[in-house]
XYZ file of C-alpha atoms in Angstrom:
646
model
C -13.223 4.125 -20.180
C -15.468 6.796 -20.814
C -15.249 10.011 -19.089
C -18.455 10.891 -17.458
C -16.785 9.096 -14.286
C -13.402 10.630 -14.972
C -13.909 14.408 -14.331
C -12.022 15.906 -17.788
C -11.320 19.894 -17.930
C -12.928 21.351 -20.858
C -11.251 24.395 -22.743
C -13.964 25.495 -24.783
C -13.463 28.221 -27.460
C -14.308 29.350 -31.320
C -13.157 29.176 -34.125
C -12.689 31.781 -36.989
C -12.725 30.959 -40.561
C -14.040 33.064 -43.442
C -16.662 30.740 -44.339
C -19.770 31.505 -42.972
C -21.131 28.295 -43.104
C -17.793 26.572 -42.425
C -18.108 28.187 -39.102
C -21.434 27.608 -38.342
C -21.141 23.953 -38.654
C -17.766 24.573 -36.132
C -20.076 26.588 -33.556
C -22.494 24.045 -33.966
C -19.816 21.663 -33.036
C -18.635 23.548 -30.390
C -21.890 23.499 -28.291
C -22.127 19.798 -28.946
C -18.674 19.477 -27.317
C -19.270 22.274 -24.482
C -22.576 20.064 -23.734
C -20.136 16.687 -23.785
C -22.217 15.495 -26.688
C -18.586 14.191 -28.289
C -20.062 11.291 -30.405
C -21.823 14.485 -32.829
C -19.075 17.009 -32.277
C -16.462 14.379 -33.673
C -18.157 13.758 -36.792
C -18.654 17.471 -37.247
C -15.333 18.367 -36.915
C -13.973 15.376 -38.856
C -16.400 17.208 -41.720
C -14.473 20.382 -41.801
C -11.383 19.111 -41.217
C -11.313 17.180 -44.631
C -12.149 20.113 -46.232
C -8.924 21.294 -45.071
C -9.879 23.924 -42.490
C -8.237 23.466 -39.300
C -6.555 25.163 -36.477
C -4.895 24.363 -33.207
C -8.139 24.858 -31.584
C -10.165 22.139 -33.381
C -7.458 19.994 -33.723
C -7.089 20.128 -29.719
C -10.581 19.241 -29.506
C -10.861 16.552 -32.221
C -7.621 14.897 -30.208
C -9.849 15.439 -27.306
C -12.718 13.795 -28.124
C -11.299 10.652 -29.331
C -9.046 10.725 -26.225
C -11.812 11.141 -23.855
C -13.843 8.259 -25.522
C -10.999 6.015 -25.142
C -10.235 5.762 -29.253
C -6.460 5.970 -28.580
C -5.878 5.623 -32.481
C -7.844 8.909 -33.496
C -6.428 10.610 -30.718
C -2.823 9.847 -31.921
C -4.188 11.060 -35.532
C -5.697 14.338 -34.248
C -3.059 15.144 -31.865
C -0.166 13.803 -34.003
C -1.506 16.783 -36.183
C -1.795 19.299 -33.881
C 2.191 18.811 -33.004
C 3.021 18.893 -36.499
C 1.392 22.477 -36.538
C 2.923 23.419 -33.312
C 4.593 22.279 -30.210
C 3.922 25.705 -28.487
C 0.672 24.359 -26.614
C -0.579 23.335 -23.121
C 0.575 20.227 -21.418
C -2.351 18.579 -21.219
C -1.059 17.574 -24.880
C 1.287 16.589 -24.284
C 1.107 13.893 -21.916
C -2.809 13.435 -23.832
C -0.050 12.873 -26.735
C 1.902 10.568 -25.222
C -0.802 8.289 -23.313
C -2.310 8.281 -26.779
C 0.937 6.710 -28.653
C 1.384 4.246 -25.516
C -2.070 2.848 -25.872
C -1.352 1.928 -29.406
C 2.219 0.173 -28.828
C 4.259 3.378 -30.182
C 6.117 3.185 -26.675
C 9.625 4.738 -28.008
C 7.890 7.531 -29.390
C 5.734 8.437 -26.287
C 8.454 8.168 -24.361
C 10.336 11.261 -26.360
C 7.531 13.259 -26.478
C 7.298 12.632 -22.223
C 10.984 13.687 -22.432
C 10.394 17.007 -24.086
C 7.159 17.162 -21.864
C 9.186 17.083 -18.602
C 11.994 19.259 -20.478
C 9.487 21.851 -21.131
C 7.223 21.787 -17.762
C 9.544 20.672 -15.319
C 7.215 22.092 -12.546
C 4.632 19.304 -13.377
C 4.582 16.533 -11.560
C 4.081 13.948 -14.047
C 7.667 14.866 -15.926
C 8.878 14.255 -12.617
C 7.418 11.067 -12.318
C 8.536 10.127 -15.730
C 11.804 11.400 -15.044
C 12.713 9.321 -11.491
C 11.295 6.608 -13.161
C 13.482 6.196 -16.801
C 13.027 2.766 -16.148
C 9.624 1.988 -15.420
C 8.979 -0.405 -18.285
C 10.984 -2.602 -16.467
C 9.766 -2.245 -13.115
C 6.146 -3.205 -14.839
C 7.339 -5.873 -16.402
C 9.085 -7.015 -12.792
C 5.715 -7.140 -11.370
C 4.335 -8.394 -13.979
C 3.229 -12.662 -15.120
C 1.595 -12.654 -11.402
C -2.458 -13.350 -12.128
C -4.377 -16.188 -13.875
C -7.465 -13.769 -15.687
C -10.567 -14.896 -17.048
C -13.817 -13.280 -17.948
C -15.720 -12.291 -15.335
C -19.274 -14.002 -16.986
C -21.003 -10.923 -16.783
C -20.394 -8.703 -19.801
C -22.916 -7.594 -22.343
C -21.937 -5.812 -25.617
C -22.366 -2.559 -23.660
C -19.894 -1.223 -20.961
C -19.999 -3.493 -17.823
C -17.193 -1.986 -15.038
C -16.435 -1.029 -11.406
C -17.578 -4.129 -9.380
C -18.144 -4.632 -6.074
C -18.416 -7.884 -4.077
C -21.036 -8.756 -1.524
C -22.713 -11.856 0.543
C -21.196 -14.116 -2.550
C -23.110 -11.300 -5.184
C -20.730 -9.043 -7.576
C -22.829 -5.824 -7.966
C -21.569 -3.955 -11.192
C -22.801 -0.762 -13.169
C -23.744 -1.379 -16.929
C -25.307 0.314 -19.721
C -26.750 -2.938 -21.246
C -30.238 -2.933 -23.136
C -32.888 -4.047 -21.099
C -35.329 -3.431 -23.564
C -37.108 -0.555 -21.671
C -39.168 1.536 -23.572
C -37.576 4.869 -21.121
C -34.169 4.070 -21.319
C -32.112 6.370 -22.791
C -28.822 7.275 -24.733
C -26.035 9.122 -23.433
C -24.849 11.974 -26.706
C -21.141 11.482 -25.163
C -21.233 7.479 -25.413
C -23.595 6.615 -27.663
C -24.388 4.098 -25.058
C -27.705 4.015 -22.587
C -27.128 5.344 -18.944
C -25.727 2.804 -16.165
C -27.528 1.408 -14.201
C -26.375 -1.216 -11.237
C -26.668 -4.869 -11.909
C -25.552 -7.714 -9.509
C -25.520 -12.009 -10.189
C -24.574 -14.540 -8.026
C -20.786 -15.547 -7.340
C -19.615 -18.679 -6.366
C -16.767 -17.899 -3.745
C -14.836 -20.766 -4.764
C -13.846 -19.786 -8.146
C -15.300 -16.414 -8.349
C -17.563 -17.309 -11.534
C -20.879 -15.389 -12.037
C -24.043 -16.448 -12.827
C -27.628 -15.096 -14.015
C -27.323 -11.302 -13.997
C -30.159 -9.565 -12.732
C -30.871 -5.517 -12.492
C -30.613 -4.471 -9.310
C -33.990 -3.746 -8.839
C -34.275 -1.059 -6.259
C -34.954 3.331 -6.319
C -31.160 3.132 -6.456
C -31.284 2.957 -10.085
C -32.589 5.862 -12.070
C -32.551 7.496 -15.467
C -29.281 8.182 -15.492
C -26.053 6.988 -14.405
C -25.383 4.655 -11.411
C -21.640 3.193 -10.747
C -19.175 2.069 -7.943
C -21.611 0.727 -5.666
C -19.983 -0.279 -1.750
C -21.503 -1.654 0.744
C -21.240 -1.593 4.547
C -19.869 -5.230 6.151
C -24.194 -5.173 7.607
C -25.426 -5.008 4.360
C -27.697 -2.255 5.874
C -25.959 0.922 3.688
C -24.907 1.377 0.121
C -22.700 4.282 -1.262
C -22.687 4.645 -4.708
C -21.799 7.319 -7.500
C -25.266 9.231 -9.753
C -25.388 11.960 -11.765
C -26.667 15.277 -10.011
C -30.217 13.539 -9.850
C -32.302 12.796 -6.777
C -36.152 13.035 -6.279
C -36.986 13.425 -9.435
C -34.928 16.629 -9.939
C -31.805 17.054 -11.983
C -29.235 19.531 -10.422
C -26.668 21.145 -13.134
C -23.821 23.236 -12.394
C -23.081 27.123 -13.192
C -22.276 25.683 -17.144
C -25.508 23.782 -17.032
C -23.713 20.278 -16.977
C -25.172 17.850 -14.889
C -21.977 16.285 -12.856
C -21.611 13.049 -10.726
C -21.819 13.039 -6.561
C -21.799 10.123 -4.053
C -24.965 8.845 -2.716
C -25.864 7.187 0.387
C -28.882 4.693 0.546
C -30.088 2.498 3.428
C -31.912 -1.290 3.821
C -35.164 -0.435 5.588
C -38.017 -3.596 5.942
C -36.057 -5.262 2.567
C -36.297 -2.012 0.673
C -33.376 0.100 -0.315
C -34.218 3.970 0.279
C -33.451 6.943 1.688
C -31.016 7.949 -1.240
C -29.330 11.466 0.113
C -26.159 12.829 -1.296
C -22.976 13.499 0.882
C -22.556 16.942 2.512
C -19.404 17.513 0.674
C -20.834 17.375 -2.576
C -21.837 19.881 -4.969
C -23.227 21.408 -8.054
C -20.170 22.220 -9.153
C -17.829 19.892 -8.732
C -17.725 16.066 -9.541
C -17.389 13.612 -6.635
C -17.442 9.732 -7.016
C -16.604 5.894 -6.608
C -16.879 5.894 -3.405
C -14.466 3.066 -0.996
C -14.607 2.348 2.569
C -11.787 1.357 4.844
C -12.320 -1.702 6.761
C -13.065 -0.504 9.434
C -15.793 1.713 8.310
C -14.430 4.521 9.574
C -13.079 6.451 6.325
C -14.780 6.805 2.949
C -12.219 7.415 0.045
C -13.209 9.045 -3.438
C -12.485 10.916 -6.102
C -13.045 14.632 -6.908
C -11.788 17.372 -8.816
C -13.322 19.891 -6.135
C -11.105 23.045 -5.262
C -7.884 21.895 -4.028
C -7.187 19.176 -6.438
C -3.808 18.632 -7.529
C -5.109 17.165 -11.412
C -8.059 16.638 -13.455
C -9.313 14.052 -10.811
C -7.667 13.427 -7.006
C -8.622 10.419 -4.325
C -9.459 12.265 -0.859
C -10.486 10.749 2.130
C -13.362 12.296 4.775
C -13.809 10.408 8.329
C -16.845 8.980 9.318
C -17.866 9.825 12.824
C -19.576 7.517 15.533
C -23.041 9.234 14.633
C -23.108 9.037 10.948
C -21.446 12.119 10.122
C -18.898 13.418 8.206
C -15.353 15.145 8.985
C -13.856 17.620 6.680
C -12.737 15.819 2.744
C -8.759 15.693 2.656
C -6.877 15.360 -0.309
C -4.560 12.719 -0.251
C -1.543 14.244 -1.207
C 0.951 14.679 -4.276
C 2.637 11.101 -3.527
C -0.789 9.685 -4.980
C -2.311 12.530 -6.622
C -0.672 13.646 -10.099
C -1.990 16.645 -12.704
C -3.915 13.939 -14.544
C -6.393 11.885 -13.539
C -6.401 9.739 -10.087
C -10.075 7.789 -9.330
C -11.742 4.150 -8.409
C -9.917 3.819 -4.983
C -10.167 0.488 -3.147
C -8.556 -0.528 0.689
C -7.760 -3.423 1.496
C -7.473 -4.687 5.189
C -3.810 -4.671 4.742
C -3.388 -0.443 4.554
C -3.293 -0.960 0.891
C -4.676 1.198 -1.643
C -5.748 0.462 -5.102
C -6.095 2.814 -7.668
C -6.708 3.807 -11.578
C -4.427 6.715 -12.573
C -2.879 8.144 -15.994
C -0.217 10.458 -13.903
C 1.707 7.628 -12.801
C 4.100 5.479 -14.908
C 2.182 3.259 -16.805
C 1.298 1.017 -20.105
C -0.720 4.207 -21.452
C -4.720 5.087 -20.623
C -5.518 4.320 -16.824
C -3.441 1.642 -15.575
C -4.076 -0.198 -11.966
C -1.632 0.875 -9.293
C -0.977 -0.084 -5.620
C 0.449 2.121 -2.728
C 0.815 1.839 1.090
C -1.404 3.817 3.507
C 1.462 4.785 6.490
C 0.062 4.947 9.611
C 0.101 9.325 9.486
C -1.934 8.690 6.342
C 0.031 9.483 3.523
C 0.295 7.209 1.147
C 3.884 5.564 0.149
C 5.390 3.020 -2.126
C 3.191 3.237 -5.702
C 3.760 0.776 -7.608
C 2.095 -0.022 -11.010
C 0.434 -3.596 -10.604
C 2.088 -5.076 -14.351
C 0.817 -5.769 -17.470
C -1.740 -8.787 -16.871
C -3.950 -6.067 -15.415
C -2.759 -2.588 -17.063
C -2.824 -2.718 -21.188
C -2.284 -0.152 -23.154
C -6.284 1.094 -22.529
C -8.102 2.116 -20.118
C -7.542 -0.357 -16.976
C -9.452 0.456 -13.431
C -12.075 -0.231 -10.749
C -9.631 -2.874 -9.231
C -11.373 -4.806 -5.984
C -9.443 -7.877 -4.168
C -9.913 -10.412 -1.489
C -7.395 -10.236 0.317
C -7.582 -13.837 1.601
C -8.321 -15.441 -1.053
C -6.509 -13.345 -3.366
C -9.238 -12.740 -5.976
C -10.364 -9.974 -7.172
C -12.438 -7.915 -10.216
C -10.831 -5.066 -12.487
C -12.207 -3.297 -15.740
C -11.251 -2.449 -18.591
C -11.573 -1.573 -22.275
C -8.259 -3.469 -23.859
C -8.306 -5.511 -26.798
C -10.549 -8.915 -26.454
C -13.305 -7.690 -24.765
C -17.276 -7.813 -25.486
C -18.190 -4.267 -24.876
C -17.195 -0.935 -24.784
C -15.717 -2.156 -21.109
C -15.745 -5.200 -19.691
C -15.411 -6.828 -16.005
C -12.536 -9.279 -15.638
C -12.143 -11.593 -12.646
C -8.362 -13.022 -11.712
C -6.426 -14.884 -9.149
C -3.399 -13.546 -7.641
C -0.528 -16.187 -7.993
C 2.108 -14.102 -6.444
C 2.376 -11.389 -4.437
C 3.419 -7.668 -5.574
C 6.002 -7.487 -2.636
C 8.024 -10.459 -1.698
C 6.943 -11.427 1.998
C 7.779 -14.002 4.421
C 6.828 -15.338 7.443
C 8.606 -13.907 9.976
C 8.028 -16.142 13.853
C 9.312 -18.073 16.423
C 8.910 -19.275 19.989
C 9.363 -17.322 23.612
C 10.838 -18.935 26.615
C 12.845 -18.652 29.883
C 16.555 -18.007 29.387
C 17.152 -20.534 32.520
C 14.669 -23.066 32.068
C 13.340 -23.166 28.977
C 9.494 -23.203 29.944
C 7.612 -21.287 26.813
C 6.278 -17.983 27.810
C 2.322 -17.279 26.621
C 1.533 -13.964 27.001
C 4.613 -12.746 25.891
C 3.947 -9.047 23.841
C 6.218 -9.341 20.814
C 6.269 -5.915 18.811
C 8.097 -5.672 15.698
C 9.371 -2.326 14.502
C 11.453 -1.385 10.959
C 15.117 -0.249 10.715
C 14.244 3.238 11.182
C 12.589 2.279 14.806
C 8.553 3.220 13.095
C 6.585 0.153 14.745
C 5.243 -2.075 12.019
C 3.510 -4.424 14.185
C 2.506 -6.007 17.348
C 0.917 -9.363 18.561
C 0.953 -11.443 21.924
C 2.645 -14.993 22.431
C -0.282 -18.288 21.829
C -0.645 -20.580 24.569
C 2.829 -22.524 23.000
C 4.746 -19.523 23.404
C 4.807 -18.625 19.711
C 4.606 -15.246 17.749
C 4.355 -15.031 13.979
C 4.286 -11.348 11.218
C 4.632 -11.094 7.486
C 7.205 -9.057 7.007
C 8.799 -8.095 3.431
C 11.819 -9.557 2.219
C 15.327 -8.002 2.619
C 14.725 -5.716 5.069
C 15.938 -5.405 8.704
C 13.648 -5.210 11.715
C 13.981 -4.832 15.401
C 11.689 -6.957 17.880
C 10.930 -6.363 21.142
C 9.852 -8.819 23.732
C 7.649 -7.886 26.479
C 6.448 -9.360 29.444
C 6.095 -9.117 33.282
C 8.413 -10.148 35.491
C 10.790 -10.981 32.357
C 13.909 -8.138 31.586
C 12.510 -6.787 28.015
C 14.645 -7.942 25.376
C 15.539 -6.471 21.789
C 17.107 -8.631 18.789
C 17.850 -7.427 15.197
C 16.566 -9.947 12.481
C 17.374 -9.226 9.126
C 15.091 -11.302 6.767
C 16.008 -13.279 3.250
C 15.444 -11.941 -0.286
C 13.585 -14.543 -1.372
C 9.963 -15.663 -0.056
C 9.606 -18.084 2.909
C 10.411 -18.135 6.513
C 12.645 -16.834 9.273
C 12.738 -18.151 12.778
C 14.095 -15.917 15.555
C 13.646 -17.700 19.133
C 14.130 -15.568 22.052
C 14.901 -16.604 25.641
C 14.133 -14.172 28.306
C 15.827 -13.467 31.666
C 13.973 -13.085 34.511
C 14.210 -9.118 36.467
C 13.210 -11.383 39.667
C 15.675 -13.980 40.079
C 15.345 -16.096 43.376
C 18.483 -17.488 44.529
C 20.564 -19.602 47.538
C 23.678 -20.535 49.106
C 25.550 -21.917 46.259
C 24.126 -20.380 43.481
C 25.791 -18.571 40.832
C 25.044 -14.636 40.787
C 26.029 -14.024 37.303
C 23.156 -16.404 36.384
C 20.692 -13.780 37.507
C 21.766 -11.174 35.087
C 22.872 -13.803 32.339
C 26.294 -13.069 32.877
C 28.105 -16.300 32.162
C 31.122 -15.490 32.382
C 33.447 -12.646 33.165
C 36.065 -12.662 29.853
C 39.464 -12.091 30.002
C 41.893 -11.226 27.484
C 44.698 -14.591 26.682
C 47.351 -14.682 29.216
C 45.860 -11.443 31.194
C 44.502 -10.684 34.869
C 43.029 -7.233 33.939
C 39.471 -6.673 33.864
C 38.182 -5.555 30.067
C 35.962 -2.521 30.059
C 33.356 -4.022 28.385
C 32.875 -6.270 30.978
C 33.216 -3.693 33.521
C 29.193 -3.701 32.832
C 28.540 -6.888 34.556
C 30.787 -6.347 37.339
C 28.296 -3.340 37.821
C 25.311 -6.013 38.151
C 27.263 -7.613 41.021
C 28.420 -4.421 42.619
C 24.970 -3.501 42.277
C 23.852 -6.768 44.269
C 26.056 -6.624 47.247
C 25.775 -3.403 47.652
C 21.631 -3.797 48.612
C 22.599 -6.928 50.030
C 24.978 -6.130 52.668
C 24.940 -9.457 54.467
C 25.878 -11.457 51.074
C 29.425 -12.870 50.661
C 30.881 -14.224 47.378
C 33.316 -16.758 46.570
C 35.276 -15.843 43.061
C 36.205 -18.463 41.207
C 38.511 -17.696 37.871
C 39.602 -20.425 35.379
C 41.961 -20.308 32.426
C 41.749 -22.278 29.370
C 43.988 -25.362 28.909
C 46.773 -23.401 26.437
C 49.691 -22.535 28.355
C 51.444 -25.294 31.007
C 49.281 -26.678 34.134
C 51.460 -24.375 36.757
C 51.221 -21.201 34.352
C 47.358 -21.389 33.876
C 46.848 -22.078 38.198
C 48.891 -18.615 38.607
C 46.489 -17.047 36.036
C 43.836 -17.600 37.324
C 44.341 -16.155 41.003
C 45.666 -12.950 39.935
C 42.494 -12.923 37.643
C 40.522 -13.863 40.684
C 42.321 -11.222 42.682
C 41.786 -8.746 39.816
C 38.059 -9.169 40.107
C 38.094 -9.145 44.142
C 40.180 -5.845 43.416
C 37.969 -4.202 41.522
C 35.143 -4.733 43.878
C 36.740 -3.689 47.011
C 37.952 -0.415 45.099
C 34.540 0.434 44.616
C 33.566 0.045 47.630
C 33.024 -3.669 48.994
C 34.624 -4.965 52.560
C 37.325 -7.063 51.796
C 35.550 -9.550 54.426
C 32.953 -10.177 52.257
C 34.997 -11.551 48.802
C 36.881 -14.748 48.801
C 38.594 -16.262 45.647
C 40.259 -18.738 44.110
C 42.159 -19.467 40.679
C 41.560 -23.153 39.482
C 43.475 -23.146 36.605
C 42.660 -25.460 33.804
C 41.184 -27.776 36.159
C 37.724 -26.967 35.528
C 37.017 -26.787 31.675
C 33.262 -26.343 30.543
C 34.223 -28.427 27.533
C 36.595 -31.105 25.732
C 39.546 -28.326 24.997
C 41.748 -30.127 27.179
C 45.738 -30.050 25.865
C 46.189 -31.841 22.197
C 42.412 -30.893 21.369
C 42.103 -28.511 18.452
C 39.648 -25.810 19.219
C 38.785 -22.693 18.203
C 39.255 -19.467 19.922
C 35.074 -18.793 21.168
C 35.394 -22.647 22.748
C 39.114 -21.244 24.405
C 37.484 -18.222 25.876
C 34.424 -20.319 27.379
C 37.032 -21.809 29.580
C 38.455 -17.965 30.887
C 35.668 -17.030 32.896
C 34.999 -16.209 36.303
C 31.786 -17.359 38.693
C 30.185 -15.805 41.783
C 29.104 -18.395 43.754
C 26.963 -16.967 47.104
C 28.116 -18.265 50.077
C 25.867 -16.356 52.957
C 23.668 -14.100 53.211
């Protein structure tokens, strides 16, 4: 992956040897590196280095410029040198060093030299990283064996990348010979500029066919990449070098960066190219993403404020067209390296290419969460059928139909970088299904309209939806964790149930019956059933009332007390354990209990009658000689309020 979309720091400096010419030909290399002409500077250097003159300086830089041109193997030459001379140098090299050794399998090896990094600069956030994650080999290979990939159909010998799907067409940048007379080479690549390219896609399988420039004032001289494109089709963002009408801006170093461009469909034509009002001369901006809702636009930059080389911000687009103030993402996502080719997904994920994070060495693909304040939670690296040891990025997915595009420059590939297409077989996180069905407590009519919110363990609300005509409710939810849910609706007391949710993928079913805050009732009714109090429990072979159903006593003390004309009748039964004459006695001192405690707190005696009927009136088969267990037992103690005037 080439670095004119990557935003690299450059340390320049000189050399001092006492050959003249020796250090001429290291000045002249020099300027071809300061001017990121790295192809030339790397055969210069190479030059002088076999005639055994080197230094930390050009041995930084010859490291460098393999590194930056994604030639992991002279990098691990020219750096492996450079530590053999000294250890005493920047970090940068050391986690160059040990991306280097990663991207060409010496894992063990990287890994100590991340140690000593994270030793040594325990401040950077990367040996932190590195450090919380000893382990992350394993995690990758966790999440890995989870795609089917396939050539995307679309690659030249040149570098194809960063894709972008629209109206069934993948649009893609390349640097592909068209056989133009005016197109030109790029020093740093050896390879002509980008320009944007699109061909067909069938949506079905996601193959490509018959490529086709992208033949619009879009594409220029120099480099276009990362196209997106508004859900109307009617506005394209996409990343250019510092170039528009016809003049080339360069910064204070006279380097011509990258910025984000905006273009719009007018009468079939594509015009109207402007750059964003955050960008600037001297500072990179690029690949350009857009929420789904079209209300944020996430890049990368390495303008003032950056945590690394490169960081993903975000800017909000306003109702007119205009832009908010860009905000950096934060050091969850954003590492000292490099961070770029963001992509959200309708599901508040974020996709991303980074080299700070854990991975496989080079960029490697990872995924985070976008919380609802905006920060950004839960990276995870997305395994190793995307991420190789190279340069993996510019991931893009459907996420329906769970296909997608990434790029990359591993092993296998036709050009410098190459577009890959995949299907997602499994899912990164382990979700189920999470539903059931709403209805009345009493009668067990489903309940439409029913507002079902769903929150996590913490009480953060994850979710919300309303009932369907059949009563039913339905979230994906992720595996093993617990969640509250909340049922809503008028006329109906709210209710709140704990589910907590299988490890494995699938489904979990959580009915819930509602009780009604209205409850209509007559002579003869049962009171309790208002309140869906059951029963009144006591404890075996006691008349006392138990505090915690003191509670629903309070419902019925509540009752009579704005219904002064309304008498009860309290009825109290026993189970069957115990003899017939014991179990009759019971149960009117429990009934007399309960009277009790309502006339203590307040009710006329006049009001309350009661009666104990023993074991006379079981709610089920646990008559004597019937083995039960203790729940079916304590069905049977119970007492009932039965409304006798009012």
């Amino acid at each position: 992956m080439k670095n004119y979309i990557l935003f690299c720091s450059i340390i320049v400096s000189f050399f001092s040897f006492d050959s003249y010419s020796q250090k001429a030909k290291i000045n002249s290399a020099d300027k071809q590196y300061d001017n990121y002409a790295y192809i030339d500077a790397i055969k210069t250097y190479e030059r002088v280095a076999e005639k055994g003159y080197k230094s930390e300086d050009m041995l930084k830089k010859l490291g460098n410029s393999y590194y930056f041109n994604s030639d992991f193997d002279g990098a691990v030459k020219w750096y492996g040198e450079l530590f053999a001379m000294s250890t005493n140098v920047e970090p940068e090299y050391y986690y160059r060093y040990a991306q280097s050794l990663k991207s060409t399998g010496q894992t063990a090896k990287a890994n100590k030299i991340l140690d000593e990094f994270s030793n040594k600069y325990k401040n950077d956030g990367r040996g932190k990283l590195f450090k919380e994650n000893a382990n992350y080999l394993d995690k990758i290979k966790e999440n890995s064996g989870r795609y089917k990939i396939e050539d995307a159909g679309i690659n030249s010998k040149y570098s194809d990348y960063s894709s972008f799907v629209y109206d069934n067409k993948v649009y893609f940048a390349s640097a592909r010979d068209t056989g133009n007379f005016s197109q030109r080479k790029h020093k740093w690549t050896g390879e002509y500029f980008t320009n944007l390219y699109v061909a067909d896609v069938d949506p079905t399988t996601g193959g490509s066919i018959k490529v086709n420039k992208f033949k619009t004032t879009i594409n220029t001289k120099f480099h276009e990449t990362s196209p997106a494109f508004t859900k109307d089709g009617k506005t394209v963002y996409f990343t250019r070098n510092n170039y528009v009408n016809g003049k080339k801006g360069k910064d204070e170093n006279k380097i011509t960066l990258t910025k984000v461009y905006k273009a719009t469909l007018e009468n079939d034509k594509w015009g109207n190219v402007t750059e964003l009002p955050f960008d600037s001369d001297n500072y990179s901006t690029a690949h350009p993403a857009l929420s789904p809702d079209e209300k944020t636009l996430y890049f990368a930059s390495d303008m003032p404020g950056t945590v690394g080389q490169s960081d993903i911000y975000k800017v909000s687009i306003n109702s007119t067209g205009g832009y908010g103030i860009p905000v950096n993402l934060g050091k969850t996502i954003n590492t000292e390296g490099k961070e770029t080719f963001p992509y959200i997904t309708s599901e508040n994920e974020i996709y991303f290419a980074s080299d700070g994070h854990s991975g496989l060495g080079g960029l490697d693909v990872f995924v985070g969460k976008i919380e609802d304040n905006g920060t950004i939670s839960d990276i995870q690296n997305v395994g190793d059928d995307i991420n190789s040891p190279k340069d993996d990025f510019a991931y893009s997915i459907d996420p329906v139909s769970r296909r997608g595009y990434f790029s990359s420059n591993k092993e296998g590939g036709q050009g410098s970088d190459d577009i890959y297409k995949f299907l997602e077989t499994r899912r990164l996180k382990c979700l189920q299904e999470f539903n059931g069905i709403i209805t009345d407590s009493e009668t067990n009519a489903i309940l439409p309209g029913t507002k079902v919110i769903l929150y996590d363990s913490q009480g953060v609300m994850k979710n919300n939806t309303i009932s369907d005509l059949n009563g039913s409710y339905s979230f994906s939810v992720e595996c093993g964790k617990t969640y509250n849910v909340r049922a809503e609706k008028e006329e109906y007391t709210t209710k709140e149930v704990i589910v907590n949710i299988g490890k494995v993928s699938g489904k979990t079913s959580l009915p819930i019956a509602l009780d009604k805050a209205i409850c209509k009732v007559t002579i003869g009714d049962d009171l309790g059933k208002c309140f869906g109090i059951k029963m009144i429990y006591f404890d075996l072979d006691k008349s006392n009332i138990k505090t915690e159903t003191a509670l629903d006593l309070e419902k019925v003390l509540d009752v009579l007390n704005n219904n002064l004309n309304m008498k009860l009748d309290i009825r109290s039964h026993t189970d069957s354990r115990a003899t017939y004459q014991y179990n009759e006695a019971l149960s009117e001192r429990r009934a007399k209990s309960t009277i009790k405690w309502l006339v203590k707190k307040g009710i006329d005696p006049n009001r309350l009658t009661g009666k104990g009927y023993g074991e006379t009136q079981l709610v089920n088969g646990c008559s004597d000689g019937v083995k039960c267990t203790e729940e079916q037992h304590q069905m049977n103690r119970r007492s009932e309020f039965i409304i006798t005037f009012f």
